[in-house]
Coordinates of C-alpha atoms and ligand atoms in Angstrom, one line a residue:
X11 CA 61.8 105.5 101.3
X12 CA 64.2 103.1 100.4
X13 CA 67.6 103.8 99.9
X14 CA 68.8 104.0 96.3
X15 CA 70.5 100.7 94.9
X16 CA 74.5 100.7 94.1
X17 CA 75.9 100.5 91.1
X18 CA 79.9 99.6 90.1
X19 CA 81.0 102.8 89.1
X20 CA 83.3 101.2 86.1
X21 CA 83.6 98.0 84.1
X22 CA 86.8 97.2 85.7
X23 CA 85.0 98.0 88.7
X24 CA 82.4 94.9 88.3
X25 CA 85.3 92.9 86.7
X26 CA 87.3 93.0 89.7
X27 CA 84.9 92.0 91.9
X28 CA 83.5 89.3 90.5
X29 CA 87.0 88.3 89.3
X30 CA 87.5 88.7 93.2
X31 CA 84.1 86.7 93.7
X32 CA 85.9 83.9 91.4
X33 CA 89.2 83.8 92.6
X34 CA 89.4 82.3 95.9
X35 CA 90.9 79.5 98.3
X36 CA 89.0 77.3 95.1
X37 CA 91.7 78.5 92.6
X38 CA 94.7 77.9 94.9
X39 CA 94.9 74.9 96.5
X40 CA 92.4 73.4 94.6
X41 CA 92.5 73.1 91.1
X42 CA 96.5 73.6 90.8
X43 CA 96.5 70.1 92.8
X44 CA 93.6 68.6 91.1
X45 CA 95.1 68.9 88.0
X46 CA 98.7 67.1 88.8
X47 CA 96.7 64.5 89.9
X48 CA 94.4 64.3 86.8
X49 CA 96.3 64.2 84.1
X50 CA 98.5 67.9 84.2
X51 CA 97.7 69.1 81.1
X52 CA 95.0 67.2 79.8
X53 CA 92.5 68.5 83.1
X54 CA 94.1 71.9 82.1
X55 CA 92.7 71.1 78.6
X56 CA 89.4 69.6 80.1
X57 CA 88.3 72.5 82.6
X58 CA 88.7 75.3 80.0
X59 CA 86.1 73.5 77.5
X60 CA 84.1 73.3 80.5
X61 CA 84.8 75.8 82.4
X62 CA 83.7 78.1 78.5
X63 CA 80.8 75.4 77.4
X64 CA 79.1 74.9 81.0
X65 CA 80.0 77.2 83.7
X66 CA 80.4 80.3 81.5
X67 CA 76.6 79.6 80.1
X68 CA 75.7 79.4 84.1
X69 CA 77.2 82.5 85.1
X70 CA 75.9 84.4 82.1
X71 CA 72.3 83.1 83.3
X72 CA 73.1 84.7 86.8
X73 CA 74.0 87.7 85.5
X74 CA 71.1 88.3 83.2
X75 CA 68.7 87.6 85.5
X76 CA 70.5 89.9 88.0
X77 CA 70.9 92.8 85.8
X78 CA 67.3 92.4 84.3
X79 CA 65.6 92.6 87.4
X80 CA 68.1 94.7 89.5
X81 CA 67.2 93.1 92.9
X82 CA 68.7 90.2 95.2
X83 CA 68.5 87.0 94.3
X84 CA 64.9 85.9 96.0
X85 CA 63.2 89.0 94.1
X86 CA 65.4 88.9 91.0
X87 CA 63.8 85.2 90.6
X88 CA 60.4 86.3 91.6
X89 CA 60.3 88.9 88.8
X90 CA 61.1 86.6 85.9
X91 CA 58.7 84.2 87.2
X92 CA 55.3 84.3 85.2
X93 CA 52.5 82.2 87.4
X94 CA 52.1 81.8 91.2
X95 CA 53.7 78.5 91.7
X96 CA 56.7 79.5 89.4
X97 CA 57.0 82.1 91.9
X98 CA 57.1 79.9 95.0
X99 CA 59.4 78.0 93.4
X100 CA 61.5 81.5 92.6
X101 CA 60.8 82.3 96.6
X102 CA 62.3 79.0 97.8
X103 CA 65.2 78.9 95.1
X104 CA 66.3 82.3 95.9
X105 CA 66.0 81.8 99.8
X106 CA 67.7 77.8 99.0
X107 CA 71.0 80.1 97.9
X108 CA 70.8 82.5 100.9
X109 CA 71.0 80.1 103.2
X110 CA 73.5 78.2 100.9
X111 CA 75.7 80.6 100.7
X112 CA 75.7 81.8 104.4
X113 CA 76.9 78.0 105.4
X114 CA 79.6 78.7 102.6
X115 CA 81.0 81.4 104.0
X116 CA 80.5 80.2 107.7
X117 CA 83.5 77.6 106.9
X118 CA 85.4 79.7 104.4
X119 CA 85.8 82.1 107.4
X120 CA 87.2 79.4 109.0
X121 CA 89.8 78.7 107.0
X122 CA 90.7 82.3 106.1
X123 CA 91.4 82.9 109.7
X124 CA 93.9 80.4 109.5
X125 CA 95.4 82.2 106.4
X126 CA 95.4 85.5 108.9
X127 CA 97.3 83.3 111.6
X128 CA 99.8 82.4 109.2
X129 CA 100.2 85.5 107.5
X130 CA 100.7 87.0 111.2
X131 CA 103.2 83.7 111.7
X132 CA 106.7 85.2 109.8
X133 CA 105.7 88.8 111.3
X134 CA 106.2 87.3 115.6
X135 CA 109.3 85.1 114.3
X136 CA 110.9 88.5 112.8
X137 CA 110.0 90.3 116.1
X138 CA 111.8 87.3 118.0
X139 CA 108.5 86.1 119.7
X140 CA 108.1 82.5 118.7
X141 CA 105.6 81.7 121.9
X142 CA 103.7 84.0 119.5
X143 CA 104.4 82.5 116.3
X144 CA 103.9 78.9 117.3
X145 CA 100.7 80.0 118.8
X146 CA 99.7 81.3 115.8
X147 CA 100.5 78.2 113.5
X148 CA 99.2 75.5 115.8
X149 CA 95.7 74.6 115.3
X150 CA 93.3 75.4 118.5
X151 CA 90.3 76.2 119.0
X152 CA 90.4 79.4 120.5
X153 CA 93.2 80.4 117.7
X154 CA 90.7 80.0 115.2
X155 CA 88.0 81.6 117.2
X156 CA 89.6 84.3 117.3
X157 CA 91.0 84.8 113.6
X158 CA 87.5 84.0 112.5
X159 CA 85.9 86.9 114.2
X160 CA 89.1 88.9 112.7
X161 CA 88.2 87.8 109.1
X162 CA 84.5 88.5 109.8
X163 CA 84.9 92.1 110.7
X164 CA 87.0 92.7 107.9
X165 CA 84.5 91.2 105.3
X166 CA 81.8 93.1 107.3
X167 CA 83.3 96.0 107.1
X168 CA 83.3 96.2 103.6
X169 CA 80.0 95.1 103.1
X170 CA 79.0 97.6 105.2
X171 CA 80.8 100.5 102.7
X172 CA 78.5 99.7 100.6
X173 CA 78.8 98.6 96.1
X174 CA 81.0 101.2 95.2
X175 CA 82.8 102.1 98.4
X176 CA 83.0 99.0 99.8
X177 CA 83.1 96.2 97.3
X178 CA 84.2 98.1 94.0
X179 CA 86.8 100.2 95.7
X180 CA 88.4 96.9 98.0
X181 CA 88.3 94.8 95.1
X182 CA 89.7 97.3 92.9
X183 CA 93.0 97.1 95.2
X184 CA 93.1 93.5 95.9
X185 CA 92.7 91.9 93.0
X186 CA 95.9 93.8 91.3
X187 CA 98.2 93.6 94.1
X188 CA 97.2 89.7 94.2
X189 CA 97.9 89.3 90.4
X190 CA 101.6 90.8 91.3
X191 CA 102.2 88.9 94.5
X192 CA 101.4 86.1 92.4
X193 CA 103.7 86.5 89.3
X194 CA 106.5 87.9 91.9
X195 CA 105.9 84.6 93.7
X196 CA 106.1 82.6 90.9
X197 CA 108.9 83.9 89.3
X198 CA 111.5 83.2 93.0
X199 CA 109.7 79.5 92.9
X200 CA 110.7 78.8 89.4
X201 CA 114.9 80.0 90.5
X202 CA 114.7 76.9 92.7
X203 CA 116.2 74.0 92.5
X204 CA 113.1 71.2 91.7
X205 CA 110.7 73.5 90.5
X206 CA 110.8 72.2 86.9
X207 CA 109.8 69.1 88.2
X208 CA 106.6 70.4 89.8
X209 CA 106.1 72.2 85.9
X210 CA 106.1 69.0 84.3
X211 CA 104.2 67.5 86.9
X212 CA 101.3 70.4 86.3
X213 CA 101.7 70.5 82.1
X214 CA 102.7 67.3 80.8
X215 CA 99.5 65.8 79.5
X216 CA 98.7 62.5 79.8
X217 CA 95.6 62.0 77.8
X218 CA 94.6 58.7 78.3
X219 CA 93.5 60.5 81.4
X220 CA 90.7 62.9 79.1
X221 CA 87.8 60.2 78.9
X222 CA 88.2 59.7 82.8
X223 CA 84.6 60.5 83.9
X224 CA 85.7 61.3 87.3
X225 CA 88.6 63.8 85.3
X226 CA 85.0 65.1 84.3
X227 CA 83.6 65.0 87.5
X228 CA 86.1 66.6 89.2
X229 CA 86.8 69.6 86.6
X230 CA 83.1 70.3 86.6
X231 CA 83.2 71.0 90.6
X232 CA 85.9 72.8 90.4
X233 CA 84.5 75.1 87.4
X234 CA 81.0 76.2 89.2
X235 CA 82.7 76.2 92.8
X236 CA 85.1 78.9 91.6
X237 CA 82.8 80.4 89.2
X238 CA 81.0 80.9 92.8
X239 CA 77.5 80.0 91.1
X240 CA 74.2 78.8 91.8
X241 CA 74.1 80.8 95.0
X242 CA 72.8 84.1 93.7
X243 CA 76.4 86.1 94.4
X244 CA 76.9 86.9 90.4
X245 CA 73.1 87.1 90.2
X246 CA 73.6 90.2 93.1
X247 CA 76.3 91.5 90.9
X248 CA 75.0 91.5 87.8
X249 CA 72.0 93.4 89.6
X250 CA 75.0 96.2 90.3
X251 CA 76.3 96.3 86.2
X252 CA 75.4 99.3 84.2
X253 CA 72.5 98.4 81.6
X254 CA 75.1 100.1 78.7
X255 CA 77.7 97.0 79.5
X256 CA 77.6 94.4 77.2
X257 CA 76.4 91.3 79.0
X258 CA 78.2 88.0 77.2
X259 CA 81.8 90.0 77.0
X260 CA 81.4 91.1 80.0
X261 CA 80.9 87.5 81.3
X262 CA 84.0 86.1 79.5
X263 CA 86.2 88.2 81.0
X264 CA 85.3 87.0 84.0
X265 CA 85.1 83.6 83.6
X266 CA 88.9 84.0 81.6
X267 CA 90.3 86.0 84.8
X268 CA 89.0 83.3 86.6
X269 CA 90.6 80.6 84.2
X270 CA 94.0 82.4 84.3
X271 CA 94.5 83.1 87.3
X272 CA 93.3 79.2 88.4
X273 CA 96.3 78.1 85.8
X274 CA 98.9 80.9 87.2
X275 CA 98.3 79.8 90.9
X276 CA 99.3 76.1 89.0
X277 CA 102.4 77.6 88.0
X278 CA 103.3 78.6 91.8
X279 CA 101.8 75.6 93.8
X280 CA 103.0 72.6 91.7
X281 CA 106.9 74.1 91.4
X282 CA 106.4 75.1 95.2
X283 CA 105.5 71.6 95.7
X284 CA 108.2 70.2 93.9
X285 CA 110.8 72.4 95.4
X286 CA 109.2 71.1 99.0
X287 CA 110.1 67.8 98.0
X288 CA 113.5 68.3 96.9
X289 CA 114.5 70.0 100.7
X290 CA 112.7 66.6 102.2
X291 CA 109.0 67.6 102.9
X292 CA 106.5 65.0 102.0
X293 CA 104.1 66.0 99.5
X294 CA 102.3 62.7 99.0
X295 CA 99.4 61.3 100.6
X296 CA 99.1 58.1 102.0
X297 CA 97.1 57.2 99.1
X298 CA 100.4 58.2 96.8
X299 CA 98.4 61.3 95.6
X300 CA 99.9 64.7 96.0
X301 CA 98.5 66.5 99.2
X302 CA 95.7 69.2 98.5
X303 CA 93.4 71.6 100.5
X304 CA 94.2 72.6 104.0
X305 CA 97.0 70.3 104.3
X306 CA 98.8 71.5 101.6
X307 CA 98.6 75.1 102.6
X308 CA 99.2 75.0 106.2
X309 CA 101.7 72.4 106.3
X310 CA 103.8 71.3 102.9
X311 CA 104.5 75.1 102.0
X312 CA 105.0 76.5 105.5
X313 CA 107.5 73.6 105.8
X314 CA 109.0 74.5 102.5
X315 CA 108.9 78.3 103.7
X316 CA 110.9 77.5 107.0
X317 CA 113.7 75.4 104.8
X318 CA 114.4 78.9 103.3
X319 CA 116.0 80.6 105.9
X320 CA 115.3 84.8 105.8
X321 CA 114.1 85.0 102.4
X322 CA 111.1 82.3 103.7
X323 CA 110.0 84.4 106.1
X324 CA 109.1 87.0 103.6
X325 CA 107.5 84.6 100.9
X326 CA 105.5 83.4 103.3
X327 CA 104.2 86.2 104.1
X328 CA 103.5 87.4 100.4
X329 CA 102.1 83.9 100.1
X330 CA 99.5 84.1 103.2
X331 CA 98.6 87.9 102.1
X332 CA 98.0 86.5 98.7
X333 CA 95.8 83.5 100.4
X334 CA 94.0 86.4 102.3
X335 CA 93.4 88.7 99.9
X336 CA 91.6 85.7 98.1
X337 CA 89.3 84.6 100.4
X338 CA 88.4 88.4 101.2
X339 CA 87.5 89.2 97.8
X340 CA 85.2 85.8 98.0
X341 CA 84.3 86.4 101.3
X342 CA 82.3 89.8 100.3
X343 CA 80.8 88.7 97.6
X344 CA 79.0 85.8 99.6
X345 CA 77.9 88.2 102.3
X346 CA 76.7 90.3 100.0
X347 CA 74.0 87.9 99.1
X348 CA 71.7 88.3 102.3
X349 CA 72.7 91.3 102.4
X350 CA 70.6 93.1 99.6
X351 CA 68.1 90.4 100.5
X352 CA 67.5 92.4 103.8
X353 CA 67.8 95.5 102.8
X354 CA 65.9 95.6 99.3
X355 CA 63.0 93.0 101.1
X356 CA 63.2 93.6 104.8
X357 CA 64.0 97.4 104.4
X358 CA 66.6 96.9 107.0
X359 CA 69.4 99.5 106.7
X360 CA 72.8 98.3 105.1
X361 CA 74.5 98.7 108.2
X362 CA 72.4 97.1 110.2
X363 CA 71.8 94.3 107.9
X364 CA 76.1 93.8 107.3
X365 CA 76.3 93.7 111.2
X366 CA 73.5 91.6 111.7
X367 CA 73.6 88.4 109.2
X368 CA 77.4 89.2 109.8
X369 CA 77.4 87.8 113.4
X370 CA 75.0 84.9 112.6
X371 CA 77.7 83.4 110.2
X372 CA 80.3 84.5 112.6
X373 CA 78.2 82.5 115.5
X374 CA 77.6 79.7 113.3
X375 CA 81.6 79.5 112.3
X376 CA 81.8 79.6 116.1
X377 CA 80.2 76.5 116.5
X378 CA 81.5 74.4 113.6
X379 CA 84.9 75.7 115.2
X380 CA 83.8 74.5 118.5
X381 CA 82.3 70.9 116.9
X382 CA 85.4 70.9 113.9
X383 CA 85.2 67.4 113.4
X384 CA 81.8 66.0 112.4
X385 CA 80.4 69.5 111.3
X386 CA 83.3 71.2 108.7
X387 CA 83.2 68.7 106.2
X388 CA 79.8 68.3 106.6
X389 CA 79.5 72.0 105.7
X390 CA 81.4 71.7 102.9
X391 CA 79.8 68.9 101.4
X392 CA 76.5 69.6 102.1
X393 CA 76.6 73.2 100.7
X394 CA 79.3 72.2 97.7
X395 CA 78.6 69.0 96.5
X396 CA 74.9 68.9 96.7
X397 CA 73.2 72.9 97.0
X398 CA 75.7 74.2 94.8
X399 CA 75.5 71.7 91.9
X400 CA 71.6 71.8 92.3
X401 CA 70.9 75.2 92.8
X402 CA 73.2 76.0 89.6
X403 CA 70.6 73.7 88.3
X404 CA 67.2 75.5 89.2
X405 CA 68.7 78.9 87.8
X406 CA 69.3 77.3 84.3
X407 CA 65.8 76.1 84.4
X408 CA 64.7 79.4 85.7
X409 CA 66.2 81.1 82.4
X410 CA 65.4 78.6 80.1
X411 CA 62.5 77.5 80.6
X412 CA 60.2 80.2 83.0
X413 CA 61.4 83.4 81.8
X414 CA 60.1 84.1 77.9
X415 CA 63.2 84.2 75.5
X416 CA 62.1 87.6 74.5
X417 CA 62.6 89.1 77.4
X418 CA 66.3 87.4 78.0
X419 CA 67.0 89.4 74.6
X420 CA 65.5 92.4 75.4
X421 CA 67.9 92.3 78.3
X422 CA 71.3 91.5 76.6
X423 CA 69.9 94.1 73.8
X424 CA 70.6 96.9 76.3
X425 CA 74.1 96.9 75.9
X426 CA 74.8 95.3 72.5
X427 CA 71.8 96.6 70.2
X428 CA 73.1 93.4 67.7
X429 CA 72.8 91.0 69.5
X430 CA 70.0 88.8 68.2
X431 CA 72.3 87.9 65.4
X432 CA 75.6 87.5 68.0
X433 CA 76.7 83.9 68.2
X434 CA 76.4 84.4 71.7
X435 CA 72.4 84.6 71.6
X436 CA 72.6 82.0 68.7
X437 CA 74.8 79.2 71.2
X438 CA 73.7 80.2 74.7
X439 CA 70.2 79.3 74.5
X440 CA 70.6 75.8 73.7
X441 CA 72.9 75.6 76.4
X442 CA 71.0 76.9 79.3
X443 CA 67.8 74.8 78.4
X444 CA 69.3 71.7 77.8
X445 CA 73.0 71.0 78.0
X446 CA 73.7 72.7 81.4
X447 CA 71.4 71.1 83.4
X448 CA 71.7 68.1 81.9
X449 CA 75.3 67.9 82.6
X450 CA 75.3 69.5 86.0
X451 CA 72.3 66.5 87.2
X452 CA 74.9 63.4 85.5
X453 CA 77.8 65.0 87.6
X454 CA 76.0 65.5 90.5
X455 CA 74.4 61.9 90.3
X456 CA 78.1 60.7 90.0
Ligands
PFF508 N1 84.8 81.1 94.0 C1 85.3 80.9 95.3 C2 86.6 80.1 95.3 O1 87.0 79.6 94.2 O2 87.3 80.0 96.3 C3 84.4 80.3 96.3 C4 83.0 80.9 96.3 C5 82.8 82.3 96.4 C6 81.9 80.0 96.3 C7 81.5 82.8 96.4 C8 80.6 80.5 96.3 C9 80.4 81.9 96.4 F1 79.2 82.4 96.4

C-alpha cells in the first residue's frame, strides 16, 4: 500500500515554504540590480502590478490545481483533464516541468556551492588558514565539485524528512532567521558612508522609464522566476495545504513575502553596492550598467567585505549564510517535484526516490561543472527563458480552459464557503483564461 501523503502541519508551515520556494538567489542579486538599472522606483512600481495582476493569478492556478487533486504535478494535470488527448497533453506538461525543473536546480546547485565556499571563506581567514580560504574563493573545478555535492546532500536530506519533517520544519527555521540576518544586515550597510547613494539609486523613480517594454520584459521574468512557477513546485505544495485554508489569501501572502522580501534584499544590495564604490571597488560593467548575478555576489561584495577589516569578516559571513539559506529553501522545493512524481506514480519509497533523482541532478551539475562554459548559461536560458515562461503558459490554459469552472469553485469553496461572490473568483477568471497567457506569450516572443 502506498504510503500516506504529507500534509504542512500549520498555515505558517506552507507559508514558509513556499515563501522559502519564492525567495531565492532570484530575489537577491537579481531584482535588487534589475531595478537600479530600470528605473529604481518606477520597476519597483512596475513588478508589484505585475507581480499582483500576472504572477499572483499564475501561482493561484498552481495551487488550485495542486490542492484539488492532491498529487504531483503529472497526475494533478491528468485529473483535471476531461478527454484522452487533454490528458496526453496533461502527461507531457507535467513531465515538461519535471524535467524543467530538475535542469533548474542542476545549475542552482551550482551556484549555491559557491555561496557554501564563501560562507566557509571568513571561517579559514579567522582560523589563520588562508591556503584554505583562497582555495575556497577561487573558482575551480574541483572546488565547485565538491561544494555541489555538499549542497546536494543537504537539499536531499531534507527531502528525504519528508512534508512536515523535512520541508515544513527546515523552512520553518530558515526563513525567519533569513528575515533577521537580512534587517540586521541592512541596518550596519545603511551606518556607512555611501550607502544613501545606493538608496537613491534603488528608489528614485524615473518614470519615463514605465512605458519601457523591456522594463516590462524584464519585471515579468523576474516575477514568475521568483514566484518559482510553471514548473509544478507550488502545484506540489498546494497538493500539501489543508482543504480548511483559504486558497486566494493564502496565495497573497505568499506572493507579498515574496514581494517584500525581493524589495528588503534592494535595501541591502544597492547601499552595499554603493558603499563598495565609495572604498574603490568597481560596480559598473563595461557596458556602464551596474554589475548583477554572479559577479556581483562573488566579487563586488566580497571585495567590499575585505575593505572592512574584522567586522567584514563577520558580515560576510551573515551575508553567505543568508545567500545559503536562500537557495536551500529553493533548492527543496524543486526537488521535491520528481520527488512525489516517483513515489505517488512509480511507488518508489521517499528515500529511495530523494537519493535517487538526487544524484542524477548532482551528476548532471557534475557535468555542466566539468563543461561550465557552453553548458551553464545554456541551462539557464534554456530552462528560464523559454520552459519556464511556456510551461507557466500551459498551466493557465490548463485552468482556464480544460478544467470546468465549477469544479475550480468547488475547490476554492472548501476553505472560504463565500467565495462565489469574492472578488477574488469575480477577477481571477478572466485573468487565467485570457490575460495571463496572453501576456506571458508577448514577453516571451520579446
Ligand atoms: N524562486 C527562486 C528564486 O527566486 O531564486 C527560483 C526557483 C525556485 C525557480 C523553484 C523555480 C523553482 F521551481
Amino acid at each position: 500500500m502506498a504510503a500516506p501523503r504529507g500534509e504542512f502541519s500549520s498555515r505558517f508551515g506552507f507559508l514558509m515554504a513556499a515563501a522559502g520556494s519564492a525567495v531565492g538567489l532570484g530575489n537577491i542579486w537579481g531584482f535588487p540590480t534589475n531595478a537600479a538599472s530600470n528605473g529604481g522606483a518606477a520597476f519597483l512600481f512596475t513588478y508589484l502590478i505585475l507581480a499582483f495582476a500576472l504572477a499572483y493569478p499564475a501561482l493561484m492556478a498552481e495551487l488550485i490545481i495542486g490542492r484539488h487533486a492532491r498529487a504531483n504535478a503529472v497526475t494533478a494535470l491528468k485529473s483535471i483533464s476531461p478527454g484522452p488527448r487533454s490528458k496526453m497533453a496533461a502527461v507531457a506538461v507535467g513531465f515538461a516541468g519535471i524535467i524543467t525543473v530538475s535542469f533548474i536546480l542542476s545549475f542552482y546547485a551550482i551556484v549555491s556551492g559557491w555561496m557554501i565556499a564563501f560562507f566557509f571563506d571568513p571561517l579559514a581567514r579567522l582560523l589563520g588558514l588562508d591556503g584554505v580560504a583562497s582555495w575556497l574563493t577561487t573558482d575551480a573545478v574541483l572546488r565547485n565539485s565538491i561544494f555541489v555535492v555538499v549542497f546536494m546532500v543537504m537539499t536531499v536530506t531534507i527531502i528525504n524528512a519528508g512534508v512536515k519533517d523535512g520541508i515544513e520544519k527546515w523552512a520553518s527555521r530558515l526563513m525567519p532567521s533569513l528575515i533577521l540576518i537580512l534587517v540586521l544586515l541592512i541596518l550596519y550597510v545603511f551606518t556607512l558612508p555611501g550607502a544613501m547613494d545606493g538608496l537613491r539609486a534603488y528608489l528614485v523613480p524615473d518614470f519615463s522609464r514605465i512605458a519601457d517594454p523591456l522594463l516590462l520584459v524584464d519585471a515579468m521574468g523576474q516575477a514568475f522566476f521568483s514566484l518559482s512557477l510553471g514548473v509544478g513546485t507550488m502545484l506540489v505544495y498546494g497538493s500539501y495545504i489543508s482543504k480548511k485554508e483559504n486558497l486566494p489569501v493564502i496565495g497573497s501572502l505568499v506572493a507579498l513575502l515574496d514581494v517584500g522580501i525581493a524589495v528588503l534584499a534592494g535595501l541591502l544590495i544597492l547601499p552595499a553596492m554603493y558603499v563598495a564604490l565609495a572604498s574603490g571597488v568597481e560596480i559598473f560593467d563595461a557596458q556602464g550598467g551596474l554589475i548583477a548575478g554572479p559577479g556581483l555576489i562573488v566579487s563586488v561584495l566580497p571585495a567590499l567585505f575585505n575593505t572592512m577589516g574584522s567586522v567584514g569578516l563577520l558580515v560576510a559571513l551573515a551575508f553567505f549564510l543568508l545567500m545559503t539559506i536562500a537557495s536551500l529553501t529553493s533548492s527543496i522545493s524543486m526537488l521535491e517535484v520528481p520527488v512525489a512524481y516517483g513515489v505517488e506514480n512509480l511507488g518508489v519509497e521517499r528515500s529511495r526516490a530523494s537519493i535517487t533523482v538526487g544524484a542524477v541532478i548532482t551528476a548532471i551539475s557534475l557535468l555542466i561543472v566539468f563543461n561550465f562554459d557552453p553548458w551553464f548559461d545554456r541551462v539557464v536560458t534554456t530552462t528560464t527563458e523559454i520552459s519556464q515562461p511556456l510551461l507557466g503558459f500551459a498551466f493557465c490554459i490548463f485552468v482556464a480552459w480544460v478544467w470546468q469552472r465549477n469544479g475550480i469553485l468547488e475547490e476554492i469553496k472548501q476553505g472560504d464557503p463565500d467565495a462565489e461572490s469574492s472578488l477574488f473568483f469575480k477577477i481571477w477568471p478572466f485573468y487565467v483564461k485570457f490575460v495571463c497567457p496572453l501576456a506571458i506569450l508577448v514577453v516571451y516572443f520579446q
